[in-house]
């Protein structure tokens, strides 16, 4: 048997097996962590045999990398692609994260893997840089004097709030959003701020 190999329940599986494995990894890796999730458990959740799993992925390392690569390729489109918000509002919307949201998968993977050369660690670095870049681009739209600096500051706040929320089991994002508002207003020159306030009043 090759592609349509029988799964652990005896039913014939194959088509969609890769997607089921990735779906199972997204659930299990986020719920219980990468290191605590074994291939046997992943295969059971995806309803595939280990042989089928290794036909799609050479090992767990490749699966972890693919899991991160596909997680959010467009970088928070629900925030940065919104056309109903001003640039300043989009910056603040990045902090509108429910406290029940699991820890950022990129942070979690980097912490668990302890290997800067792992492909998943590289995806994590690329993603975090992409978030800071999108924040900087939006800060530039808002008229920030130093958008790159503001983007890095806001990215640091987001990651810090995510970690603190997880450690303390208490929502740290409202405090982070309040700090972000001060940083944003301090970074925007008075003329740009006046334009922003007029825009908000007219909307």
CSV table of N, CA, C and O in Angstrom, one decimal, residues 76 78-80 82 85-98 134-136 138-139 142 150-151 153-155 157-158 161 172-186 188 196 200:
chain,number,residue,atom,x,y,z
A,76,UNK,N,-1.1,38.7,10.4
A,76,UNK,CA,-2.2,39.4,11.0
A,76,UNK,C,-3.1,40.2,10.0
A,76,UNK,O,-3.3,41.4,10.2
A,78,UNK,N,-6.2,40.3,9.8
A,78,UNK,CA,-7.4,40.9,10.5
A,78,UNK,C,-7.1,42.2,11.1
A,78,UNK,O,-8.0,42.9,11.6
A,79,UNK,N,-5.8,42.6,11.2
A,79,UNK,CA,-5.4,43.9,11.8
A,79,UNK,C,-4.9,44.8,10.7
A,79,UNK,O,-5.5,45.9,10.5
A,80,UNK,N,-3.9,44.4,10.0
A,80,UNK,CA,-3.2,45.3,9.1
A,80,UNK,C,-3.9,45.5,7.7
A,80,UNK,O,-3.7,46.5,7.1
A,82,UNK,N,-7.2,45.9,7.4
A,82,UNK,CA,-8.5,46.5,7.6
A,82,UNK,C,-8.5,47.9,7.0
A,82,UNK,O,-7.6,48.7,7.2
A,85,UNK,N,-10.3,51.2,9.5
A,85,UNK,CA,-9.6,51.8,10.6
A,85,UNK,C,-8.5,52.8,10.1
A,85,UNK,O,-7.9,52.6,9.0
A,86,UNK,N,-8.3,53.8,10.8
A,86,UNK,CA,-7.1,54.7,10.5
A,86,UNK,C,-5.8,54.0,10.8
A,86,UNK,O,-5.9,53.0,11.6
A,87,UNK,N,-4.7,54.4,10.3
A,87,UNK,CA,-3.4,53.8,10.7
A,87,UNK,C,-3.2,53.7,12.2
A,87,UNK,O,-2.8,52.6,12.7
A,88,UNK,N,-3.5,54.7,12.9
A,88,UNK,CA,-3.4,54.7,14.4
A,88,UNK,C,-4.3,53.6,15.0
A,88,UNK,O,-3.9,52.9,15.9
A,89,UNK,N,-5.5,53.5,14.5
A,89,UNK,CA,-6.4,52.5,15.0
A,89,UNK,C,-5.9,51.1,14.7
A,89,UNK,O,-6.1,50.2,15.5
A,90,UNK,N,-5.3,50.9,13.6
A,90,UNK,CA,-4.8,49.6,13.2
A,90,UNK,C,-3.6,49.2,14.2
A,90,UNK,O,-3.5,48.1,14.6
A,91,UNK,N,-2.8,50.2,14.5
A,91,UNK,CA,-1.7,49.9,15.4
A,91,UNK,C,-2.3,49.5,16.8
A,91,UNK,O,-1.8,48.5,17.4
A,92,UNK,N,-3.3,50.1,17.3
A,92,UNK,CA,-3.9,49.8,18.5
A,92,UNK,C,-4.7,48.5,18.4
A,92,UNK,O,-4.8,47.7,19.4
A,93,UNK,N,-5.3,48.2,17.3
A,93,UNK,CA,-6.0,46.9,17.1
A,93,UNK,C,-5.1,45.7,17.2
A,93,UNK,O,-5.6,44.6,17.5
A,94,UNK,N,-3.8,45.9,17.0
A,94,UNK,CA,-2.9,44.7,17.2
A,94,UNK,C,-2.9,44.3,18.6
A,94,UNK,O,-2.4,43.1,18.9
A,95,UNK,N,-3.3,45.1,19.6
A,95,UNK,CA,-3.3,44.7,21.0
A,95,UNK,C,-4.7,44.2,21.4
A,95,UNK,O,-4.9,43.8,22.6
A,96,UNK,N,-5.6,44.1,20.5
A,96,UNK,CA,-7.0,43.6,20.8
A,96,UNK,C,-7.0,42.1,20.7
A,96,UNK,O,-7.6,41.5,19.8
A,97,UNK,N,-6.4,41.5,21.7
A,97,UNK,CA,-6.2,40.0,21.7
A,97,UNK,C,-6.9,39.4,22.9
A,97,UNK,O,-6.5,39.8,24.0
A,98,UNK,N,-7.8,38.5,22.7
A,98,UNK,CA,-8.5,37.9,23.9
A,98,UNK,C,-7.5,37.2,24.8
A,98,UNK,O,-6.5,36.6,24.3
A,134,UNK,N,5.4,45.3,9.5
A,134,UNK,CA,4.0,45.7,9.3
A,134,UNK,C,3.7,46.8,10.2
A,134,UNK,O,3.0,47.8,9.9
A,135,UNK,N,4.1,46.7,11.5
A,135,UNK,CA,3.8,47.8,12.5
A,135,UNK,C,4.5,49.1,12.0
A,135,UNK,O,3.9,50.2,12.1
A,136,UNK,N,5.8,48.9,11.6
A,136,UNK,CA,6.5,50.1,11.1
A,136,UNK,C,5.8,50.7,9.9
A,136,UNK,O,5.8,52.0,9.8
A,138,UNK,N,2.7,50.7,9.1
A,138,UNK,CA,1.5,51.3,9.6
A,138,UNK,C,1.8,52.6,10.3
A,138,UNK,O,1.1,53.6,10.2
A,139,UNK,N,2.9,52.5,11.1
A,139,UNK,CA,3.3,53.8,11.8
A,139,UNK,C,3.7,54.8,10.9
A,139,UNK,O,3.5,56.0,11.1
A,142,UNK,N,0.8,56.5,9.7
A,142,UNK,CA,0.2,57.4,10.7
A,142,UNK,C,1.0,58.6,10.9
A,142,UNK,O,0.5,59.6,11.6
A,150,UNK,N,9.2,52.8,16.3
A,150,UNK,CA,7.9,52.6,16.9
A,150,UNK,C,7.4,51.2,16.6
A,150,UNK,O,6.9,50.5,17.5
A,151,UNK,N,7.7,50.7,15.4
A,151,UNK,CA,7.3,49.3,15.1
A,151,UNK,C,8.0,48.3,16.0
A,151,UNK,O,7.4,47.4,16.5
A,153,UNK,N,9.1,48.9,19.1
A,153,UNK,CA,8.6,49.1,20.4
A,153,UNK,C,7.3,48.4,20.6
A,153,UNK,O,7.0,47.7,21.6
A,154,UNK,N,6.4,48.6,19.6
A,154,UNK,CA,5.1,48.0,19.6
A,154,UNK,C,5.2,46.4,19.5
A,154,UNK,O,4.4,45.7,20.2
A,155,UNK,N,6.1,45.9,18.7
A,155,UNK,CA,6.3,44.5,18.6
A,155,UNK,C,6.7,43.9,19.9
A,155,UNK,O,6.3,42.8,20.4
A,157,UNK,N,6.1,45.2,22.9
A,157,UNK,CA,5.0,45.3,23.8
A,157,UNK,C,4.0,44.1,23.6
A,157,UNK,O,3.5,43.5,24.5
A,158,UNK,N,3.7,43.8,22.3
A,158,UNK,CA,2.8,42.7,22.0
A,158,UNK,C,3.3,41.4,22.5
A,158,UNK,O,2.6,40.6,23.2
A,161,UNK,N,3.3,41.3,26.4
A,161,UNK,CA,2.0,41.2,26.9
A,161,UNK,C,1.5,39.7,26.7
A,161,UNK,O,0.8,39.2,27.6
A,172,UNK,N,-2.9,41.0,30.2
A,172,UNK,CA,-1.9,42.1,30.2
A,172,UNK,C,-2.1,43.0,29.0
A,172,UNK,O,-1.4,44.1,28.9
A,173,UNK,N,-3.0,42.7,28.0
A,173,UNK,CA,-3.1,43.5,26.8
A,173,UNK,C,-3.7,44.8,27.0
A,173,UNK,O,-3.3,45.8,26.3
A,174,UNK,N,-4.7,45.0,27.9
A,174,UNK,CA,-5.2,46.4,28.1
A,174,UNK,C,-4.1,47.4,28.6
A,174,UNK,O,-4.0,48.5,28.1
A,175,UNK,N,-3.2,46.9,29.5
A,175,UNK,CA,-2.1,47.7,30.0
A,175,UNK,C,-1.1,48.0,28.8
A,175,UNK,O,-0.7,49.1,28.6
A,176,UNK,N,-0.8,47.0,28.0
A,176,UNK,CA,0.1,47.1,26.9
A,176,UNK,C,-0.5,48.1,25.9
A,176,UNK,O,0.2,48.9,25.3
A,177,UNK,N,-1.8,48.1,25.7
A,177,UNK,CA,-2.5,49.0,24.7
A,177,UNK,C,-2.4,50.4,25.2
A,177,UNK,O,-2.2,51.3,24.4
A,178,UNK,N,-2.5,50.6,26.5
A,178,UNK,CA,-2.4,52.0,27.1
A,178,UNK,C,-1.0,52.5,26.9
A,178,UNK,O,-0.9,53.7,26.5
A,179,UNK,N,0.0,51.7,27.1
A,179,UNK,CA,1.4,52.1,26.9
A,179,UNK,C,1.6,52.4,25.4
A,179,UNK,O,2.2,53.4,25.0
A,180,UNK,N,1.0,51.5,24.5
A,180,UNK,CA,1.2,51.7,23.1
A,180,UNK,C,0.6,53.0,22.6
A,180,UNK,O,1.1,53.7,21.8
A,181,UNK,N,-0.6,53.4,23.2
A,181,UNK,CA,-1.2,54.7,22.8
A,181,UNK,C,-0.3,55.8,23.1
A,181,UNK,O,-0.2,56.8,22.3
A,182,UNK,N,0.4,55.8,24.3
A,182,UNK,CA,1.3,56.9,24.6
A,182,UNK,C,2.5,56.9,23.7
A,182,UNK,O,2.9,58.0,23.2
A,183,UNK,N,3.0,55.7,23.4
A,183,UNK,CA,4.2,55.7,22.5
A,183,UNK,C,3.8,56.2,21.1
A,183,UNK,O,4.5,56.9,20.4
A,184,UNK,N,2.6,55.8,20.6
A,184,UNK,CA,2.1,56.2,19.3
A,184,UNK,C,2.0,57.7,19.2
A,184,UNK,O,2.4,58.4,18.3
A,185,UNK,N,1.3,58.3,20.2
A,185,UNK,CA,1.0,59.7,20.2
A,185,UNK,C,2.3,60.5,20.4
A,185,UNK,O,2.5,61.6,19.8
A,186,UNK,N,3.3,60.0,21.2
A,186,UNK,CA,4.6,60.7,21.3
A,186,UNK,C,5.4,60.6,20.0
A,186,UNK,O,6.2,61.5,19.7
A,188,UNK,N,4.2,60.6,16.9
A,188,UNK,CA,3.5,61.3,15.8
A,188,UNK,C,3.7,62.8,16.0
A,188,UNK,O,3.2,63.3,17.0
A,196,UNK,N,-4.8,63.5,12.4
A,196,UNK,CA,-5.4,62.3,12.8
A,196,UNK,C,-6.7,62.6,13.6
A,196,UNK,O,-7.7,61.9,13.5
A,200,UNK,N,-10.5,61.5,12.9
A,200,UNK,CA,-11.4,60.7,13.9
A,200,UNK,C,-12.7,61.5,14.1
A,200,UNK,O,-13.8,60.8,14.2
